[in-house]
PDB file of C-alpha atoms in Angstrom:
ATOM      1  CA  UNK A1052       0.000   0.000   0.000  1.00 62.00           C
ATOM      2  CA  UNK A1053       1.338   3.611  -0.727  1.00 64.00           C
ATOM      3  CA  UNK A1054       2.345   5.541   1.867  1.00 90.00           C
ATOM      4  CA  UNK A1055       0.809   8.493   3.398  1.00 95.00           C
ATOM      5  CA  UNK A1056       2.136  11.668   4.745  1.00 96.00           C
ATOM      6  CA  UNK A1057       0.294  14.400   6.878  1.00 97.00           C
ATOM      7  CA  UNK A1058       1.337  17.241   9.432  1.00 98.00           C
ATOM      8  CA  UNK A1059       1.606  15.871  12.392  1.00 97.00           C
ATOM      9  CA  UNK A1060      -1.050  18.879  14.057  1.00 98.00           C
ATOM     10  CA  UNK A1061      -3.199  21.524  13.233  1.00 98.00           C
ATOM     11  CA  UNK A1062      -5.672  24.094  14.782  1.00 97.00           C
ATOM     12  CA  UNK A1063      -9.095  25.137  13.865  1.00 96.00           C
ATOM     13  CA  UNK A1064     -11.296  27.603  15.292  1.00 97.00           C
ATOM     14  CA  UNK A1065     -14.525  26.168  16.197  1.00 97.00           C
ATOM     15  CA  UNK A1066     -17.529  27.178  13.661  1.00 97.00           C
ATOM     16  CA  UNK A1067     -15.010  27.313  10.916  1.00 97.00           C
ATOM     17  CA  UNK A1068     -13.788  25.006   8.049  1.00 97.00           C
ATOM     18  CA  UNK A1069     -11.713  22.402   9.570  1.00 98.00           C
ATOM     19  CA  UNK A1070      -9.179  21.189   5.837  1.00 98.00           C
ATOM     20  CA  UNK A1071      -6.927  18.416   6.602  1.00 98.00           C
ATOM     21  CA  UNK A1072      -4.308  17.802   3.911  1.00 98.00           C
ATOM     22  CA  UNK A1073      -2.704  13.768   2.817  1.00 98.00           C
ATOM     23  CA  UNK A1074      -0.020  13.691   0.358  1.00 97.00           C
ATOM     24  CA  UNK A1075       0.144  10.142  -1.060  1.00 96.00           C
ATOM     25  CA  UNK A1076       2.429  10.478  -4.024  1.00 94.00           C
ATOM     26  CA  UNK A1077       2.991   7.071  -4.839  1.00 93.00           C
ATOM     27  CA  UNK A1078      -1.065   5.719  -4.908  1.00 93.00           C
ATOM     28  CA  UNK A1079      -1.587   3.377  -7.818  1.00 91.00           C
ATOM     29  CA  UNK A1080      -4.303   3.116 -10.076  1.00 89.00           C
ATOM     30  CA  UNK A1081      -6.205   0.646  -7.841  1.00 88.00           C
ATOM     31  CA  UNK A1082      -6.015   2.095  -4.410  1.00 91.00           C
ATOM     32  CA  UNK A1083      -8.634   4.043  -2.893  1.00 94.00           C
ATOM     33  CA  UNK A1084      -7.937   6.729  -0.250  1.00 96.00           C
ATOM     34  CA  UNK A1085      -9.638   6.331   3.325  1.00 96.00           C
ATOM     35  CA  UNK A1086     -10.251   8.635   6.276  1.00 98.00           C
ATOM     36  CA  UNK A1087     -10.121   7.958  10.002  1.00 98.00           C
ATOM     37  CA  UNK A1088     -10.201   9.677  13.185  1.00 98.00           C
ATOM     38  CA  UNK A1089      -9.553   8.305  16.615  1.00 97.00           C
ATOM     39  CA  UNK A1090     -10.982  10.395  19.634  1.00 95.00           C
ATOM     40  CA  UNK A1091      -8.930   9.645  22.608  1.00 87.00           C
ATOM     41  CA  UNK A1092      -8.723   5.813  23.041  1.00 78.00           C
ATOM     42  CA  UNK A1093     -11.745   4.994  20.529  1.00 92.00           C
ATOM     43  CA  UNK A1094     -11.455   2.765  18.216  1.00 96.00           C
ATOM     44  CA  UNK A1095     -10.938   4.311  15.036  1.00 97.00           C
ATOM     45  CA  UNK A1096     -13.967   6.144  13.175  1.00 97.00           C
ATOM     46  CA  UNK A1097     -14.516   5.682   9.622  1.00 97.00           C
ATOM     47  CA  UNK A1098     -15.447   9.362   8.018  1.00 98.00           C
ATOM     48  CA  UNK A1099     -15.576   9.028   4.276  1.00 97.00           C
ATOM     49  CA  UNK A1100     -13.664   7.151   0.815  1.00 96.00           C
ATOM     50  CA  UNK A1101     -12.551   7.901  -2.544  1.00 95.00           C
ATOM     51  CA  UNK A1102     -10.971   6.698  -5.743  1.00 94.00           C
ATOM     52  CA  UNK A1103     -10.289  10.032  -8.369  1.00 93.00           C
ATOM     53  CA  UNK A1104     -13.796  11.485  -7.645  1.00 88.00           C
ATOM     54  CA  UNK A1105     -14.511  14.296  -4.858  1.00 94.00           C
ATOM     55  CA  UNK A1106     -17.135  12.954  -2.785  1.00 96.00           C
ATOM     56  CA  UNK A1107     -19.456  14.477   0.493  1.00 97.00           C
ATOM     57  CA  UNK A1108     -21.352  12.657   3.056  1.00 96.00           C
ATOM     58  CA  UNK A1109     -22.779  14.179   6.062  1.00 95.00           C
ATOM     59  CA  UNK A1110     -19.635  14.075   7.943  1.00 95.00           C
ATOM     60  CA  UNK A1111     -17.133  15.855   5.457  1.00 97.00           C
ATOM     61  CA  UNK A1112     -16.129  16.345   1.795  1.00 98.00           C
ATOM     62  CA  UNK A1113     -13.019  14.577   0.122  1.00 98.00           C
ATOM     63  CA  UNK A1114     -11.444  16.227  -2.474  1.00 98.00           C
ATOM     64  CA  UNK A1115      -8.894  14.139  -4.225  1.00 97.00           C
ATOM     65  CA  UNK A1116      -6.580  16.109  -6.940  1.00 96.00           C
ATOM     66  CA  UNK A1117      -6.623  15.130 -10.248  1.00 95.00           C
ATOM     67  CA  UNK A1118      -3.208  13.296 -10.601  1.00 95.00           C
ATOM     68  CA  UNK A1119      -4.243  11.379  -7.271  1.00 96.00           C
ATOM     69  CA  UNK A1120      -1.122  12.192  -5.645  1.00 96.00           C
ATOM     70  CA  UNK A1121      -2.862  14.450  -2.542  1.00 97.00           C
ATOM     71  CA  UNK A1122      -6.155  14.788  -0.994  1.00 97.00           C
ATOM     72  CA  UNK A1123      -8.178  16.848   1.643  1.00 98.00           C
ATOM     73  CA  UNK A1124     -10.456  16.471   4.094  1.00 98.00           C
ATOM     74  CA  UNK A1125     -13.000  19.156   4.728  1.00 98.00           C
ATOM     75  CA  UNK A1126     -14.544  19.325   8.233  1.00 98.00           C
ATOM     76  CA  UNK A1127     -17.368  22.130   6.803  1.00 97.00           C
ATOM     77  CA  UNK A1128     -18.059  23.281  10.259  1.00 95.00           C
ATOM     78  CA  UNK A1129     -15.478  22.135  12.747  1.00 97.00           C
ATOM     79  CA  UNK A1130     -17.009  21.891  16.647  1.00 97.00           C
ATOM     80  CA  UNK A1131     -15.281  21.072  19.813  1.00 97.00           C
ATOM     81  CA  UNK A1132     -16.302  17.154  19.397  1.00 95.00           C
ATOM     82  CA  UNK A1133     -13.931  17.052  16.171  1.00 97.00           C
ATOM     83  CA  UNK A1134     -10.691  17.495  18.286  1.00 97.00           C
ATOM     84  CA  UNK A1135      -9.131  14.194  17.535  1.00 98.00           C
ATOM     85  CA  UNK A1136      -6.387  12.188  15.282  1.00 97.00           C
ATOM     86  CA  UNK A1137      -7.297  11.864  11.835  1.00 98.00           C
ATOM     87  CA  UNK A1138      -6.029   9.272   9.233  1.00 98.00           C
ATOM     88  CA  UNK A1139      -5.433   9.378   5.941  1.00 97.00           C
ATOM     89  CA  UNK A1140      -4.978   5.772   4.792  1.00 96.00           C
ATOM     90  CA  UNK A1141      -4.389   4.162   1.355  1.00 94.00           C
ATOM     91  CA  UNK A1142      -5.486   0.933   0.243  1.00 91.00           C
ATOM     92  CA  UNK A1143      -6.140  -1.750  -2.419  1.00 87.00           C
ATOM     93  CA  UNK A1144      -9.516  -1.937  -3.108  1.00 79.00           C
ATOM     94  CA  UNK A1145      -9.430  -5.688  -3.000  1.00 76.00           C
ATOM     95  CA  UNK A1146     -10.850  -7.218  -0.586  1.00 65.00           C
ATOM     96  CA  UNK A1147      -8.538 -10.175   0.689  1.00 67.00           C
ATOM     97  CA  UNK A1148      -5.793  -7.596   1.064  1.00 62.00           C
ATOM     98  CA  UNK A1149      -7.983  -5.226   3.157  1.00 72.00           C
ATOM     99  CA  UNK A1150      -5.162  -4.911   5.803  1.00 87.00           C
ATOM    100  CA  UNK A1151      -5.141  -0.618   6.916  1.00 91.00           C
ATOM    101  CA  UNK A1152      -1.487   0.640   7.391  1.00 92.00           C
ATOM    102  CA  UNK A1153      -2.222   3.317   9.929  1.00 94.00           C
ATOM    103  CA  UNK A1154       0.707   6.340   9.835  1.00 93.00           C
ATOM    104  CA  UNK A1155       0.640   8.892  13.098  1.00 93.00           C
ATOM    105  CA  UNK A1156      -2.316  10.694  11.387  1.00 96.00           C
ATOM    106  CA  UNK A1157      -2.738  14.755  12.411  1.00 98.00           C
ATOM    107  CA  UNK A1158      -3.811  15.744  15.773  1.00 97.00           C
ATOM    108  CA  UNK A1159      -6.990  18.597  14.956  1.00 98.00           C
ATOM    109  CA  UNK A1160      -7.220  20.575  17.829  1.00 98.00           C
ATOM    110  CA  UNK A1161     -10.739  22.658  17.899  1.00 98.00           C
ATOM    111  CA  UNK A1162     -10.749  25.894  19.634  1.00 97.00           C
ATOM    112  CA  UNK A1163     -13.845  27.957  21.382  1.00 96.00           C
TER     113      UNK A1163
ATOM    114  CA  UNK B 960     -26.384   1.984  12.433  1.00 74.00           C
ATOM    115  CA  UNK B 961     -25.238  -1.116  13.107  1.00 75.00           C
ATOM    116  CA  UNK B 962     -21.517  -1.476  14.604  1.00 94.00           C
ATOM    117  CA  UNK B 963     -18.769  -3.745  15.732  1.00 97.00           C
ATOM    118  CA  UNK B 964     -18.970  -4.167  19.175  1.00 97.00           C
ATOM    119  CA  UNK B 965     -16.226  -5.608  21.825  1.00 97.00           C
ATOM    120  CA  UNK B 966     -16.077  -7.145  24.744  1.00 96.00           C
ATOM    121  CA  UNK B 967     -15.008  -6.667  27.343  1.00 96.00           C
ATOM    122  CA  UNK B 968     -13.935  -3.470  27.663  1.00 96.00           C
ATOM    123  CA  UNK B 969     -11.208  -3.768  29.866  1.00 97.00           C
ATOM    124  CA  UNK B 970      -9.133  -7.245  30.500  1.00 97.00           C
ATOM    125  CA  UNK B 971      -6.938  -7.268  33.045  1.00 97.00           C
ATOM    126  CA  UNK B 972      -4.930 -10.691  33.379  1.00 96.00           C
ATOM    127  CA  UNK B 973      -1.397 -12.240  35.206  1.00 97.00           C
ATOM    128  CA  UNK B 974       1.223 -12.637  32.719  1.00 97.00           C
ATOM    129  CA  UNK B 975       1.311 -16.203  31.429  1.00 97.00           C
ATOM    130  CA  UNK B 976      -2.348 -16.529  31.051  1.00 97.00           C
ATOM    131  CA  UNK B 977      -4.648 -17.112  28.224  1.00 97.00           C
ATOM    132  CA  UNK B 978      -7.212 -14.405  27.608  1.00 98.00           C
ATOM    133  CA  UNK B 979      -9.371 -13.887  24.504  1.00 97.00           C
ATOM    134  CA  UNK B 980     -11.302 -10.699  23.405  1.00 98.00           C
ATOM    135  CA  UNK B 981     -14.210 -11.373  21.787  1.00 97.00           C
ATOM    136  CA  UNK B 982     -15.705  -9.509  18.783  1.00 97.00           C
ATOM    137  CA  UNK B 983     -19.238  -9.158  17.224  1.00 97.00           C
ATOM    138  CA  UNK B 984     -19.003  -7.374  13.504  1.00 96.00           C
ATOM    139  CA  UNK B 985     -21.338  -6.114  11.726  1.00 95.00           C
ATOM    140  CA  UNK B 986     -23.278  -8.887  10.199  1.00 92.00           C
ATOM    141  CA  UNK B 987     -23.488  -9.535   6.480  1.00 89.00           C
ATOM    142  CA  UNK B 988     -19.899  -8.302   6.518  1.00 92.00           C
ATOM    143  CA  UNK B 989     -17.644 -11.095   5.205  1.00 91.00           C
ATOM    144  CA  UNK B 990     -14.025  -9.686   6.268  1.00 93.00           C
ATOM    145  CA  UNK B 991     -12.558  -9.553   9.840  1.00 95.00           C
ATOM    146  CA  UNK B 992      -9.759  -8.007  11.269  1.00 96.00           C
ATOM    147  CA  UNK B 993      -7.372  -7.590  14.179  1.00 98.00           C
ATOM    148  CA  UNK B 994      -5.520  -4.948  15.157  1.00 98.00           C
ATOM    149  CA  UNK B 995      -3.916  -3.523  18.427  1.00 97.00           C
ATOM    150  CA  UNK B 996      -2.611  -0.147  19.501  1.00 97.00           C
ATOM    151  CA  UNK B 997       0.027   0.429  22.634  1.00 96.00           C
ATOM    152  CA  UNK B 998      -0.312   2.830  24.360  1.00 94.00           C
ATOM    153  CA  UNK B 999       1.595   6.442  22.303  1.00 91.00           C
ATOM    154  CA  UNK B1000       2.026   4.329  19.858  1.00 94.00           C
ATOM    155  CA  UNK B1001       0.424   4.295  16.315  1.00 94.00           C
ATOM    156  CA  UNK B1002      -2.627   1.182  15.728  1.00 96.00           C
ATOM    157  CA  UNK B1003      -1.142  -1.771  14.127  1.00 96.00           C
ATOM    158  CA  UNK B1004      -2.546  -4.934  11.767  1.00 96.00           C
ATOM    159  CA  UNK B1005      -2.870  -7.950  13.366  1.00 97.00           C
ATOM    160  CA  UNK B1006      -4.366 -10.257  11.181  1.00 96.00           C
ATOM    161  CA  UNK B1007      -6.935 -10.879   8.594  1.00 94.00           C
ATOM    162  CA  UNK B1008      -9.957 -13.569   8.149  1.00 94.00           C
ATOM    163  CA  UNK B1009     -11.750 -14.506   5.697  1.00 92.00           C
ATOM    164  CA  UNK B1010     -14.029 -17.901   4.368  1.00 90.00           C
ATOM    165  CA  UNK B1011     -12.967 -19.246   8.038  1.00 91.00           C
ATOM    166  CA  UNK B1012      -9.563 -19.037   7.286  1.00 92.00           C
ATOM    167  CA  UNK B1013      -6.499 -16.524   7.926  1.00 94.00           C
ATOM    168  CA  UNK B1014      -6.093 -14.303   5.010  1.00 92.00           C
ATOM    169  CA  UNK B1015      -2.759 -12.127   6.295  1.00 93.00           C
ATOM    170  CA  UNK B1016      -1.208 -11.757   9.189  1.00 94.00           C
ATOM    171  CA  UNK B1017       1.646  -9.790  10.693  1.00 95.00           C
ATOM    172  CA  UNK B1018       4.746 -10.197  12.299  1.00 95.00           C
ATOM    173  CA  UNK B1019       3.699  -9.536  15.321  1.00 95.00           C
ATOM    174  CA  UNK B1020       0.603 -12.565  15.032  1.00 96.00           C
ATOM    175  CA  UNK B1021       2.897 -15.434  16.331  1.00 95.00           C
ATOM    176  CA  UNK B1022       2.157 -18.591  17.521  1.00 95.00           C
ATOM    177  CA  UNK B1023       0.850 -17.290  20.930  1.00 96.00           C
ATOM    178  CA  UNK B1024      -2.050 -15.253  18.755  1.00 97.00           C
ATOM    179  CA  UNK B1025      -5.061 -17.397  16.952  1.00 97.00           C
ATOM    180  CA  UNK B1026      -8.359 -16.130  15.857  1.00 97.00           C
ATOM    181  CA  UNK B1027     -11.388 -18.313  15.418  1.00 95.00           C
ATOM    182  CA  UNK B1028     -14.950 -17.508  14.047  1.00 93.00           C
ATOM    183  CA  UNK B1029     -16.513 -20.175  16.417  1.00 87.00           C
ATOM    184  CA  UNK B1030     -20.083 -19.615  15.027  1.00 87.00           C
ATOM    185  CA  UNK B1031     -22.031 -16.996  12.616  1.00 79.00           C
ATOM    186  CA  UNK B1032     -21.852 -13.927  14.834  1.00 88.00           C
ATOM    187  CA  UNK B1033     -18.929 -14.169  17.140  1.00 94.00           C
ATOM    188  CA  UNK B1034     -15.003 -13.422  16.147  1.00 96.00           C
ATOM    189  CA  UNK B1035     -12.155 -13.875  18.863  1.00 97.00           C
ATOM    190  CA  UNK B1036      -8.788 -13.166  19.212  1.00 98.00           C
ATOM    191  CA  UNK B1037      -6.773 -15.488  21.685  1.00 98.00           C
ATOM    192  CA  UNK B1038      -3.239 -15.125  23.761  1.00 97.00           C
ATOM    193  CA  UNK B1039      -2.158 -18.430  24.857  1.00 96.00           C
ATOM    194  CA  UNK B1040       0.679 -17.246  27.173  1.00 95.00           C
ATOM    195  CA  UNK B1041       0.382 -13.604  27.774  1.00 97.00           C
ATOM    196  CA  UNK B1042       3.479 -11.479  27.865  1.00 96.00           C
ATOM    197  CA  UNK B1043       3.973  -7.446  29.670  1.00 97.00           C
ATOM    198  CA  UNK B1044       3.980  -6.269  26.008  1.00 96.00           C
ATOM    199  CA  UNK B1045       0.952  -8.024  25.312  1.00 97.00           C
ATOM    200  CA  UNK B1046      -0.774  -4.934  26.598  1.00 98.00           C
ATOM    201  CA  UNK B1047      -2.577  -2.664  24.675  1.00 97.00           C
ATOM    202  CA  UNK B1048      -5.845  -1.904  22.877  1.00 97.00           C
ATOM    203  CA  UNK B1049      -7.336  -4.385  20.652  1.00 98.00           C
ATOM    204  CA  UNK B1050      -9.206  -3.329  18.013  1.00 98.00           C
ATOM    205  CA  UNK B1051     -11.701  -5.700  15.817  1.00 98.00           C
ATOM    206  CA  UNK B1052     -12.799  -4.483  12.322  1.00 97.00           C
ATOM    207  CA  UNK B1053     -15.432  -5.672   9.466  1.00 95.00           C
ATOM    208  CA  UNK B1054     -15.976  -4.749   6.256  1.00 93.00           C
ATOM    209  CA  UNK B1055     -18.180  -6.079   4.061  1.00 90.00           C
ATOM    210  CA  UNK B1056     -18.303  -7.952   0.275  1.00 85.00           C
ATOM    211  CA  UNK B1057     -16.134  -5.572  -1.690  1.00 80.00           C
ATOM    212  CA  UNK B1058     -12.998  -4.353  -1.598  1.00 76.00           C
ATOM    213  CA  UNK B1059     -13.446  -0.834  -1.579  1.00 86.00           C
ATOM    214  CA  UNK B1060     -15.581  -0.705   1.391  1.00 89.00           C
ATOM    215  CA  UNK B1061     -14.701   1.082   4.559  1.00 93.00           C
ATOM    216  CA  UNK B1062     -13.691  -1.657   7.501  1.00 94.00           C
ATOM    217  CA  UNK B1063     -15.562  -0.487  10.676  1.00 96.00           C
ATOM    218  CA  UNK B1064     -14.051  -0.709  13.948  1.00 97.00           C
ATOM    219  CA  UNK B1065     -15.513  -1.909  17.370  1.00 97.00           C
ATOM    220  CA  UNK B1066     -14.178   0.907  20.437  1.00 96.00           C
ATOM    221  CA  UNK B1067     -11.679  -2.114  21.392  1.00 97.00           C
ATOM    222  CA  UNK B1068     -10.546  -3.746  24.431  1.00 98.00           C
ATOM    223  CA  UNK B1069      -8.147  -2.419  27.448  1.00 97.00           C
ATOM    224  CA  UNK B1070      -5.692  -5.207  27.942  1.00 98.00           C
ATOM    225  CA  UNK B1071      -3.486  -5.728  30.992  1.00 98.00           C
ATOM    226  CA  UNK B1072      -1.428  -7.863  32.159  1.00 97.00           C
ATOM    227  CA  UNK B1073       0.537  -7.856  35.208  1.00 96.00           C
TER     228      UNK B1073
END
């Protein structure tokens, strides 16, 4: 699986946009992009997925560049309850080699 | 929504025993998954099962670790002979027919030993 690399923290002021940038330069064609967070000791959450596509759900938006080589996650309206780790994890979309590499992720820190 | 859930929450156990954490996924899901997280540290793969069988596992799944689907709802993870560095959280995923679904994780279990 390709490896992912993301700033190890960032701030966000509560209310606004919350964007959380994964540079994955060497994805292949058949790897999809997936986004975690962990709050504390939880086990990890499962926000949102994409291939080449931008894609929203009710959580966040994914926007995924055109060469696939870097994506970011949009928190649209970041709240106190989004302070946690957040993973940006590549993988084969097959699914006997569904094994997640998880990196150190990027500790979002919301602020009142 | 339905979601994997874990028990027990928290194991605590004297080094040398057997423990095993027990796992229901999300059913219709047809993948199942291991992983563990010390504490600091980042979470880790485990091991993989599919069809009733192991479909990858990691260096770190030795001969000490087995996992067992021992009927249509349950999935466990057993340590035969547990060690100090045995403890950590243990994680237990699912993810369902295709490959590029999302595996969902249970909130894992606290393990101990002493």
């Amino acid at each position: 699986d390709a490896k992912t690399t993301q700033p190890p923290s960032m701030d966000c002021a509560e209310g606004r946009a919350a964007n959380l940038p994964c540079n994955h330069s060497t994805i292949s064609g058949n790897e999809y992009v997936y986004w975690y967070r962990q709050i504390h000791s939880q086990g990890p959450q499962y926000i949102i997925h994409g291939l080449k596509n931008n894609e929203t759900n009710e959580m966040a938006s994914l926007i995924i560049t055109e060469d696939r080589k870097s994506s970011t996650l949009i928190l649209p309206h970041a709240t106190l309850r989004d302070t946690a780790v957040y993973y940006c994890i590549v993988r084969v979309a097959v699914a006997n080699a569904g094994k997640s590499t998880f990196g150190d992720g990027t500790t979002l820190t919301v602020k009142p | 929504e339905p979601e994997v859930t874990q028990t027990p929450s928290h194991q605590v156990t004297q080094m040398g025993q057997e423990v095993i954490l027990r796992c229901v996924p999300i059913s219709n899901h047809l993948y199942f998954y291991w992983y563990r997280q010390i504490l600091g540290q980042k979470v880790e793969f485990l091991v993989s099962f599919y069809n009733n069988e192991i479909s990858e596992k990691s260096e770190i799944f030795d001969d000490q670790f087995s996992v067992e689907r021992p009927d249509g709802s349950n999935f466990t993870l057993k340590i035969r002979s547990t060690k100090l560095e045995d403890s950590a959280m243990y994680f237990c995923a699912s993810m369902g027919a295709f490959g590029n679904q999302p595996q969902h994780f249970g909130d894992g279990t606290r393990l101990s030993i002493l």
